[in-house]
PDB file of C-alpha atoms in Angstrom:
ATOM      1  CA  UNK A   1      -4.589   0.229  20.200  1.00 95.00           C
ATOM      2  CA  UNK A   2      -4.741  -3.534  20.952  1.00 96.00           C
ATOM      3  CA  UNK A   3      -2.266  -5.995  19.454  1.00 93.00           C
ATOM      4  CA  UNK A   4      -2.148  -9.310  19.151  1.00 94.00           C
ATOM      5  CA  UNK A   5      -0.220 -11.029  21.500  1.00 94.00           C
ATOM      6  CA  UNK A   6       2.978 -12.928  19.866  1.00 91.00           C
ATOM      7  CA  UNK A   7       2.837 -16.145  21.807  1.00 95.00           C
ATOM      8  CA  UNK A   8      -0.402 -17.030  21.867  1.00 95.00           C
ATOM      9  CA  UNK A   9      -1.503 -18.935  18.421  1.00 94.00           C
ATOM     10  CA  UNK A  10      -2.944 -16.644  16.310  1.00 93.00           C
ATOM     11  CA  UNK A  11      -6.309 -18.396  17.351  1.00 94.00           C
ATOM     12  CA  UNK A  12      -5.956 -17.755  20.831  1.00 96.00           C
ATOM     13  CA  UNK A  13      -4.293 -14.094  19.903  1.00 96.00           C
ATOM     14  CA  UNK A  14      -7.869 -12.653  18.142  1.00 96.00           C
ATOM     15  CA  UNK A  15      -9.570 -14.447  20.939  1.00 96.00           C
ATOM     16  CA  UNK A  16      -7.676 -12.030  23.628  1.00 97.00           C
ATOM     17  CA  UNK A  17      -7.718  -9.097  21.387  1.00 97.00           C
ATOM     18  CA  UNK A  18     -12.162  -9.542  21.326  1.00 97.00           C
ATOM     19  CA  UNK A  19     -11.805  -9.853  25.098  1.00 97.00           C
ATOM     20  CA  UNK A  20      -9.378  -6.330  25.068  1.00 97.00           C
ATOM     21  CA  UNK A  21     -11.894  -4.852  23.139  1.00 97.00           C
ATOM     22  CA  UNK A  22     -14.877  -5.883  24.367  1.00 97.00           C
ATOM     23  CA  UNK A  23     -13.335  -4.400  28.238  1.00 97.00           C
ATOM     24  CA  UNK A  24     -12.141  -1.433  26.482  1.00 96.00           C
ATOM     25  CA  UNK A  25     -15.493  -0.660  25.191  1.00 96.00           C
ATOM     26  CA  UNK A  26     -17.029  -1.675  28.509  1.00 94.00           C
ATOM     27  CA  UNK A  27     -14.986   0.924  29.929  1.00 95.00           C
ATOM     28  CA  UNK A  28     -15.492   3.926  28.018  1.00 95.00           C
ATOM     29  CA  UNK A  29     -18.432   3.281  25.013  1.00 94.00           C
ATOM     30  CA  UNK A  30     -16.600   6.740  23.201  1.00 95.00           C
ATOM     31  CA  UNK A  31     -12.942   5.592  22.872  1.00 96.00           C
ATOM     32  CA  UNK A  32     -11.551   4.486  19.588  1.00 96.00           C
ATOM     33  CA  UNK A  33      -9.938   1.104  19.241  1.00 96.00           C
ATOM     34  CA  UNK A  34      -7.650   0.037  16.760  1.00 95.00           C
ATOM     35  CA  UNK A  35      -7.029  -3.621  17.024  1.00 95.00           C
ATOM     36  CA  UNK A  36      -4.686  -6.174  15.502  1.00 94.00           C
ATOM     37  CA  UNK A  37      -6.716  -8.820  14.040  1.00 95.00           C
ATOM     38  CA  UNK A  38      -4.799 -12.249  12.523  1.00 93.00           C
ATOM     39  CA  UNK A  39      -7.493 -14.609  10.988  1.00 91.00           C
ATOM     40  CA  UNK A  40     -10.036 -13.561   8.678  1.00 89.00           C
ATOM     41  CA  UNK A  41     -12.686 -15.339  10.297  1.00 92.00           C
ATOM     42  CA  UNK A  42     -12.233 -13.293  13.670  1.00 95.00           C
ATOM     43  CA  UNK A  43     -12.902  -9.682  12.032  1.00 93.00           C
ATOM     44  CA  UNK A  44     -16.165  -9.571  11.610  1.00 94.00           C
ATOM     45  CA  UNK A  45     -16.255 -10.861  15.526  1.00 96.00           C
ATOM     46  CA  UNK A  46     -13.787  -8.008  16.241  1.00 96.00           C
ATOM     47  CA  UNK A  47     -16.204  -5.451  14.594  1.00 96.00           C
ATOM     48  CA  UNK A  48     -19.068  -6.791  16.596  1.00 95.00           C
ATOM     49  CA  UNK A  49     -17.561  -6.363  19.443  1.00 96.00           C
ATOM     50  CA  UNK A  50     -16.537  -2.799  19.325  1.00 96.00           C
ATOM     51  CA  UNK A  51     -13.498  -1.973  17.248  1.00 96.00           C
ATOM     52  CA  UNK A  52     -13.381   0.594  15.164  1.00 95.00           C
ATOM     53  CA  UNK A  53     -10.342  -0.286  12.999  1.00 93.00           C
ATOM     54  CA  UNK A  54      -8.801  -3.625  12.020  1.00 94.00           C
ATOM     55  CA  UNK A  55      -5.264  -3.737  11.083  1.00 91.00           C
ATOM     56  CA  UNK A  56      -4.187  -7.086   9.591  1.00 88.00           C
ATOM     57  CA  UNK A  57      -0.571  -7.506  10.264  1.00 82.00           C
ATOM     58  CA  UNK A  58      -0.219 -11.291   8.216  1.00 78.00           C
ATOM     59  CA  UNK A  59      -2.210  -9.885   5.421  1.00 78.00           C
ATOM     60  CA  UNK A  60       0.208  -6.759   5.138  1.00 78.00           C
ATOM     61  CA  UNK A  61       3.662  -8.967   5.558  1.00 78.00           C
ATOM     62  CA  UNK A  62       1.766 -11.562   3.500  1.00 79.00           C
ATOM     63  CA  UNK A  63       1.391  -8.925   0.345  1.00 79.00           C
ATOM     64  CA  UNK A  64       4.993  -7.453   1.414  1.00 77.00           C
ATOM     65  CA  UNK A  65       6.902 -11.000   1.085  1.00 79.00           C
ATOM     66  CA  UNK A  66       4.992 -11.636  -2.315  1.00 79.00           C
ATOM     67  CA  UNK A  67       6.260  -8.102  -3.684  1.00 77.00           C
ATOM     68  CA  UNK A  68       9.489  -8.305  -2.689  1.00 75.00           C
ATOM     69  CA  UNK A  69       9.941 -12.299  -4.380  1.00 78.00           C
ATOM     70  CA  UNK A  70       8.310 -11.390  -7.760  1.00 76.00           C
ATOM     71  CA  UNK A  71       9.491  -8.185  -8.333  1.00 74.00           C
ATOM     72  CA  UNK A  72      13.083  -7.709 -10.302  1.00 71.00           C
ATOM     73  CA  UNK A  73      13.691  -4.443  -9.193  1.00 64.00           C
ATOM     74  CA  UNK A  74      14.646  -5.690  -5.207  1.00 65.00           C
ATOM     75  CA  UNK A  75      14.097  -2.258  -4.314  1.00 78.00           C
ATOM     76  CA  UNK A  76      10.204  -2.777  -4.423  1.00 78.00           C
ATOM     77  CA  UNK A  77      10.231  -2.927  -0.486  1.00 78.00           C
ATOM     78  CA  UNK A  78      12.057   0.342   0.183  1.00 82.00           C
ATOM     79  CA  UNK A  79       9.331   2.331  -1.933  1.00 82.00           C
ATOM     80  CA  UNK A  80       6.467   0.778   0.154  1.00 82.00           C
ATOM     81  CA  UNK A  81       8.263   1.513   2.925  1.00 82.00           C
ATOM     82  CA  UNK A  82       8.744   5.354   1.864  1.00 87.00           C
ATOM     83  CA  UNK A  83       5.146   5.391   0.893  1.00 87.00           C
ATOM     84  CA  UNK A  84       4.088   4.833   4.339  1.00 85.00           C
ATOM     85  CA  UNK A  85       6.839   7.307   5.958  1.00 89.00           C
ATOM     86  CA  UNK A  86       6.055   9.935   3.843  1.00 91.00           C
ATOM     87  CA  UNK A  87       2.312   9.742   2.770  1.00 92.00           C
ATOM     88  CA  UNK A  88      -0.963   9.344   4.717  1.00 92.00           C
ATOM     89  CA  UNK A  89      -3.606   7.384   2.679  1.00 93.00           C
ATOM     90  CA  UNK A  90      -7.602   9.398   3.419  1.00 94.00           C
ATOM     91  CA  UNK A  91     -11.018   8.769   2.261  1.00 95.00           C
ATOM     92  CA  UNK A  92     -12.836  11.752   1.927  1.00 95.00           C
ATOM     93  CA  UNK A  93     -16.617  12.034   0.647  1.00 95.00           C
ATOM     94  CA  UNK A  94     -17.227  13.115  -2.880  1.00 94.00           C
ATOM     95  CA  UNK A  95     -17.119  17.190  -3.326  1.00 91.00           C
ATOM     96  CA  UNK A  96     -20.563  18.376  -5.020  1.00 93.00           C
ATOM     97  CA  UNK A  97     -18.570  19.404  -8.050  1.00 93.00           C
ATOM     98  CA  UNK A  98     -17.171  16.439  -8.493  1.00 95.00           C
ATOM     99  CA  UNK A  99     -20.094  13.957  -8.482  1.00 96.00           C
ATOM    100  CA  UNK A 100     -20.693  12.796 -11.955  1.00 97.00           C
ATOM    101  CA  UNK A 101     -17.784  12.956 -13.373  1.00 97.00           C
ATOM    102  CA  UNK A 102     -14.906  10.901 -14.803  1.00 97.00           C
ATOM    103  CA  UNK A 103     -12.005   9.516 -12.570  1.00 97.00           C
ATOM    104  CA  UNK A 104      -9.532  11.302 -15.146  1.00 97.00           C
ATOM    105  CA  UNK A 105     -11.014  14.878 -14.280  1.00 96.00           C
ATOM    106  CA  UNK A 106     -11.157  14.153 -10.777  1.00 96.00           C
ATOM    107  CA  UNK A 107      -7.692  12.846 -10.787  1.00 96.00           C
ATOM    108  CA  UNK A 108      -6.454  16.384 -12.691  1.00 95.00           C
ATOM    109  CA  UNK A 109      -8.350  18.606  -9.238  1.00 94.00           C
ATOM    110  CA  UNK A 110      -6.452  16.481  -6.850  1.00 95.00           C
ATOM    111  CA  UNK A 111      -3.104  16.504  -8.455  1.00 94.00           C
ATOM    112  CA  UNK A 112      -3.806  20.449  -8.863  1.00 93.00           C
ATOM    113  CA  UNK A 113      -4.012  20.355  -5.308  1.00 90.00           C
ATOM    114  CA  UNK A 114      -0.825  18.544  -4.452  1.00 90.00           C
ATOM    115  CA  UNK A 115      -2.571  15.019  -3.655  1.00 94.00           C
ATOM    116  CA  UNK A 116      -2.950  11.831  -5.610  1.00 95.00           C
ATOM    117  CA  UNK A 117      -6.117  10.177  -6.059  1.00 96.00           C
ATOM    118  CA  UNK A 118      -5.706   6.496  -6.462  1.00 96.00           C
ATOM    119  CA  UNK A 119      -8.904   4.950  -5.483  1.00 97.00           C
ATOM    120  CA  UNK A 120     -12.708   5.541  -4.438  1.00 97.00           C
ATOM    121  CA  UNK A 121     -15.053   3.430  -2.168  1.00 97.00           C
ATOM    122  CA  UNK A 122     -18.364   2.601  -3.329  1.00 96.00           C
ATOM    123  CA  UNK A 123     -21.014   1.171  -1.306  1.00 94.00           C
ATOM    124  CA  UNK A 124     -18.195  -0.483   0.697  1.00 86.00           C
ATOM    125  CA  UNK A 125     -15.784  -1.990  -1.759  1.00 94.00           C
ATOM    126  CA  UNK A 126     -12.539  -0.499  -2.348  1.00 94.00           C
ATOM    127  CA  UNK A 127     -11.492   0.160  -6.105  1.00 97.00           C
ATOM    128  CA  UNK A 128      -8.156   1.163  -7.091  1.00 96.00           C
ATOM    129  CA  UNK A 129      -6.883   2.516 -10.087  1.00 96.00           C
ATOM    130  CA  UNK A 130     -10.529   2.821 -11.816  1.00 97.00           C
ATOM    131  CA  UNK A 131     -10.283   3.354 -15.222  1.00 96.00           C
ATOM    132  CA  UNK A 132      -9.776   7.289 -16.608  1.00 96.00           C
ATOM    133  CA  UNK A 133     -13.381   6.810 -17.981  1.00 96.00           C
ATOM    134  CA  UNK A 134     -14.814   5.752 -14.254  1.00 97.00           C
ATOM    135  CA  UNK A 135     -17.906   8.080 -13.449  1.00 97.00           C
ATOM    136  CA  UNK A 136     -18.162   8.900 -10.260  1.00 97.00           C
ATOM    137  CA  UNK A 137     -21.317   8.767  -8.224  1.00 96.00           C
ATOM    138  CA  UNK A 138     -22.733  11.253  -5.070  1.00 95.00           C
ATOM    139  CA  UNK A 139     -22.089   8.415  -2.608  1.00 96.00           C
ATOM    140  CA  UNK A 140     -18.866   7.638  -3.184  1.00 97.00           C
ATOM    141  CA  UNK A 141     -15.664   8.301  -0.957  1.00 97.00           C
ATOM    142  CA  UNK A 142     -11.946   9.521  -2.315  1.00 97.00           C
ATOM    143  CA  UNK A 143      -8.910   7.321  -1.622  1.00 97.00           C
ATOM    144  CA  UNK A 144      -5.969   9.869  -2.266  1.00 96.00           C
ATOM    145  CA  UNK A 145      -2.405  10.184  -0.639  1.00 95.00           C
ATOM    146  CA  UNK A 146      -1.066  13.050   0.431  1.00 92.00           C
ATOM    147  CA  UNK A 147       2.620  14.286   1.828  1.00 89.00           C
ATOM    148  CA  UNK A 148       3.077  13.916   5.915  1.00 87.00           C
ATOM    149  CA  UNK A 149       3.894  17.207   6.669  1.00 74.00           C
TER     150      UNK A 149
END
Protein backbone atom coordinates (compact mmCIF):
# COMPACT_ATOMS: atom_id res chain seq x y z
CA UNK A 1 0.00 0.00 0.00
CA UNK A 2 1.35 3.47 -0.94
CA UNK A 3 0.01 6.66 0.61
CA UNK A 4 0.22 9.90 -0.12
CA UNK A 5 2.59 11.75 1.66
CA UNK A 6 0.94 14.61 4.03
CA UNK A 7 3.37 17.40 3.40
CA UNK A 8 3.93 17.40 0.09
CA UNK A 9 0.97 19.37 -1.93
CA UNK A 10 -1.30 17.07 -3.07
CA UNK A 11 0.37 17.74 -6.57
CA UNK A 12 3.64 16.78 -5.57
CA UNK A 13 1.96 13.82 -3.22
CA UNK A 14 0.40 11.74 -6.56
CA UNK A 15 3.62 12.66 -8.22
CA UNK A 16 5.66 10.50 -5.42
CA UNK A 17 3.00 7.96 -5.08
CA UNK A 18 3.50 7.24 -9.46
CA UNK A 19 7.21 7.15 -8.64
CA UNK A 20 6.35 4.41 -5.46
CA UNK A 21 4.50 2.59 -7.80
CA UNK A 22 6.20 2.64 -10.73
CA UNK A 23 9.59 1.13 -8.33
CA UNK A 24 7.26 -1.17 -6.72
CA UNK A 25 6.24 -2.62 -9.94
CA UNK A 26 9.82 -2.47 -11.17
CA UNK A 27 10.58 -4.60 -8.37
CA UNK A 28 8.28 -7.37 -8.42
CA UNK A 29 5.76 -7.14 -11.83
CA UNK A 30 3.23 -9.74 -9.51
CA UNK A 31 2.69 -7.65 -6.32
CA UNK A 32 -0.51 -5.81 -5.74
CA UNK A 33 -0.49 -2.11 -5.06
CA UNK A 34 -3.01 -0.18 -3.49
CA UNK A 35 -2.23 3.45 -3.74
CA UNK A 36 -3.58 6.70 -2.33
CA UNK A 37 -4.36 8.89 -5.13
CA UNK A 38 -5.52 12.86 -4.35
CA UNK A 39 -6.35 14.61 -7.73
CA UNK A 40 -8.50 13.24 -10.25
CA UNK A 41 -6.34 14.04 -12.99
CA UNK A 42 -3.41 11.78 -11.56
CA UNK A 43 -5.52 8.35 -11.57
CA UNK A 44 -5.59 7.45 -14.73
CA UNK A 45 -1.53 8.17 -14.56
CA UNK A 46 -1.56 5.99 -11.40
CA UNK A 47 -3.31 3.12 -13.34
CA UNK A 48 -0.82 3.40 -16.11
CA UNK A 49 1.74 3.02 -14.15
CA UNK A 50 0.94 -0.10 -12.32
CA UNK A 51 -1.56 0.16 -9.51
CA UNK A 52 -4.03 -2.00 -9.08
CA UNK A 53 -6.35 -0.10 -6.70
CA UNK A 54 -6.95 3.63 -6.17
CA UNK A 55 -8.24 4.77 -2.95
CA UNK A 56 -9.28 8.45 -2.94
CA UNK A 57 -8.96 9.71 0.52
CA UNK A 58 -10.40 13.68 -0.35
CA UNK A 59 -13.15 12.17 -2.34
CA UNK A 60 -14.19 9.84 0.70
CA UNK A 61 -13.80 12.80 3.54
CA UNK A 62 -15.20 15.05 0.79
CA UNK A 63 -18.68 12.83 0.60
CA UNK A 64 -18.26 12.23 4.57
CA UNK A 65 -18.23 16.16 5.50
CA UNK A 66 -21.25 16.70 3.01
CA UNK A 67 -23.30 13.82 4.88
CA UNK A 68 -22.64 14.73 8.08
CA UNK A 69 -23.71 18.89 7.29
CA UNK A 70 -27.00 18.02 5.45
CA UNK A 71 -28.20 15.33 7.28
CA UNK A 72 -30.60 16.06 10.55
CA UNK A 73 -30.10 12.95 12.08
CA UNK A 74 -26.10 13.89 13.28
CA UNK A 75 -25.71 10.35 13.72
CA UNK A 76 -25.30 9.85 9.84
CA UNK A 77 -21.42 9.50 10.41
CA UNK A 78 -21.49 6.76 13.05
CA UNK A 79 -23.58 4.42 10.61
CA UNK A 80 -20.97 4.89 7.79
CA UNK A 81 -18.57 4.31 10.10
CA UNK A 82 -20.27 0.89 11.33
CA UNK A 83 -20.84 0.04 7.75
CA UNK A 84 -17.25 -0.14 7.10
CA UNK A 85 -16.36 -2.00 10.58
CA UNK A 86 -18.77 -4.45 10.15
CA UNK A 87 -19.38 -5.10 6.36
CA UNK A 88 -17.04 -5.82 3.41
CA UNK A 89 -18.44 -4.38 0.10
CA UNK A 90 -17.59 -7.44 -3.14
CA UNK A 91 -18.25 -7.58 -6.74
CA UNK A 92 -18.86 -10.87 -7.81
CA UNK A 93 -19.74 -11.96 -11.56
CA UNK A 94 -23.31 -12.71 -12.40
CA UNK A 95 -24.41 -16.52 -11.38
CA UNK A 96 -25.88 -18.34 -14.64
CA UNK A 97 -29.23 -18.42 -12.93
CA UNK A 98 -29.35 -15.17 -12.37
CA UNK A 99 -28.62 -13.55 -15.77
CA UNK A 100 -31.78 -12.16 -17.13
CA UNK A 101 -33.51 -11.37 -14.51
CA UNK A 102 -34.91 -8.48 -12.46
CA UNK A 103 -32.81 -6.68 -9.68
CA UNK A 104 -35.90 -7.42 -7.26
CA UNK A 105 -35.46 -11.33 -7.69
CA UNK A 106 -31.89 -11.12 -7.49
CA UNK A 107 -32.07 -8.97 -4.48
CA UNK A 108 -34.64 -11.79 -2.72
CA UNK A 109 -31.40 -14.85 -3.49
CA UNK A 110 -28.93 -12.62 -1.83
CA UNK A 111 -30.87 -11.57 1.15
CA UNK A 112 -31.82 -15.47 1.37
CA UNK A 113 -28.30 -15.89 1.67
CA UNK A 114 -27.52 -13.43 4.41
CA UNK A 115 -25.98 -10.61 2.00
CA UNK A 116 -27.35 -7.41 0.58
CA UNK A 117 -27.18 -6.60 -2.92
CA UNK A 118 -27.03 -2.92 -3.48
CA UNK A 119 -25.47 -2.39 -6.77
CA UNK A 120 -24.12 -4.08 -10.12
CA UNK A 121 -21.30 -2.96 -12.55
CA UNK A 122 -21.94 -2.88 -16.10
CA UNK A 123 -19.44 -2.46 -18.69
CA UNK A 124 -17.52 -0.40 -16.09
CA UNK A 125 -19.96 1.98 -14.50
CA UNK A 126 -21.13 1.48 -11.12
CA UNK A 127 -25.03 1.59 -10.50
CA UNK A 128 -26.53 1.63 -7.21
CA UNK A 129 -29.82 1.04 -6.10
CA UNK A 130 -31.17 0.02 -9.78
CA UNK A 131 -34.62 0.01 -9.91
CA UNK A 132 -36.67 -3.45 -8.68
CA UNK A 133 -37.54 -3.76 -12.45
CA UNK A 134 -33.55 -3.59 -13.54
CA UNK A 135 -32.80 -6.73 -15.82
CA UNK A 136 -29.77 -7.98 -15.40
CA UNK A 137 -27.40 -8.94 -18.16
CA UNK A 138 -24.55 -12.08 -18.45
CA UNK A 139 -21.75 -9.51 -18.16
CA UNK A 140 -22.55 -7.85 -15.34
CA UNK A 141 -20.82 -7.94 -11.78
CA UNK A 142 -22.76 -7.96 -8.12
CA UNK A 143 -22.06 -5.15 -5.64
CA UNK A 144 -23.43 -6.74 -2.30
CA UNK A 145 -22.27 -6.32 1.44
CA UNK A 146 -21.83 -8.85 3.57
CA UNK A 147 -21.06 -9.25 7.61
CA UNK A 148 -17.04 -9.30 8.56
CA UNK A 149 -16.92 -12.33 10.25
Amino acid sequence: MITADPSLSEDEADRQTILNIIAARGNNPSVHIISEILTEIQQKNALRAGTNAIIRSNDFMSSLIYQALFQKDIQVTDIIAKTLEEQQFCINPIDNNMINQSFYHCTRQFLEDGKSLIGIVREDEIILHPPFSFITDKADQFIFLKAIK
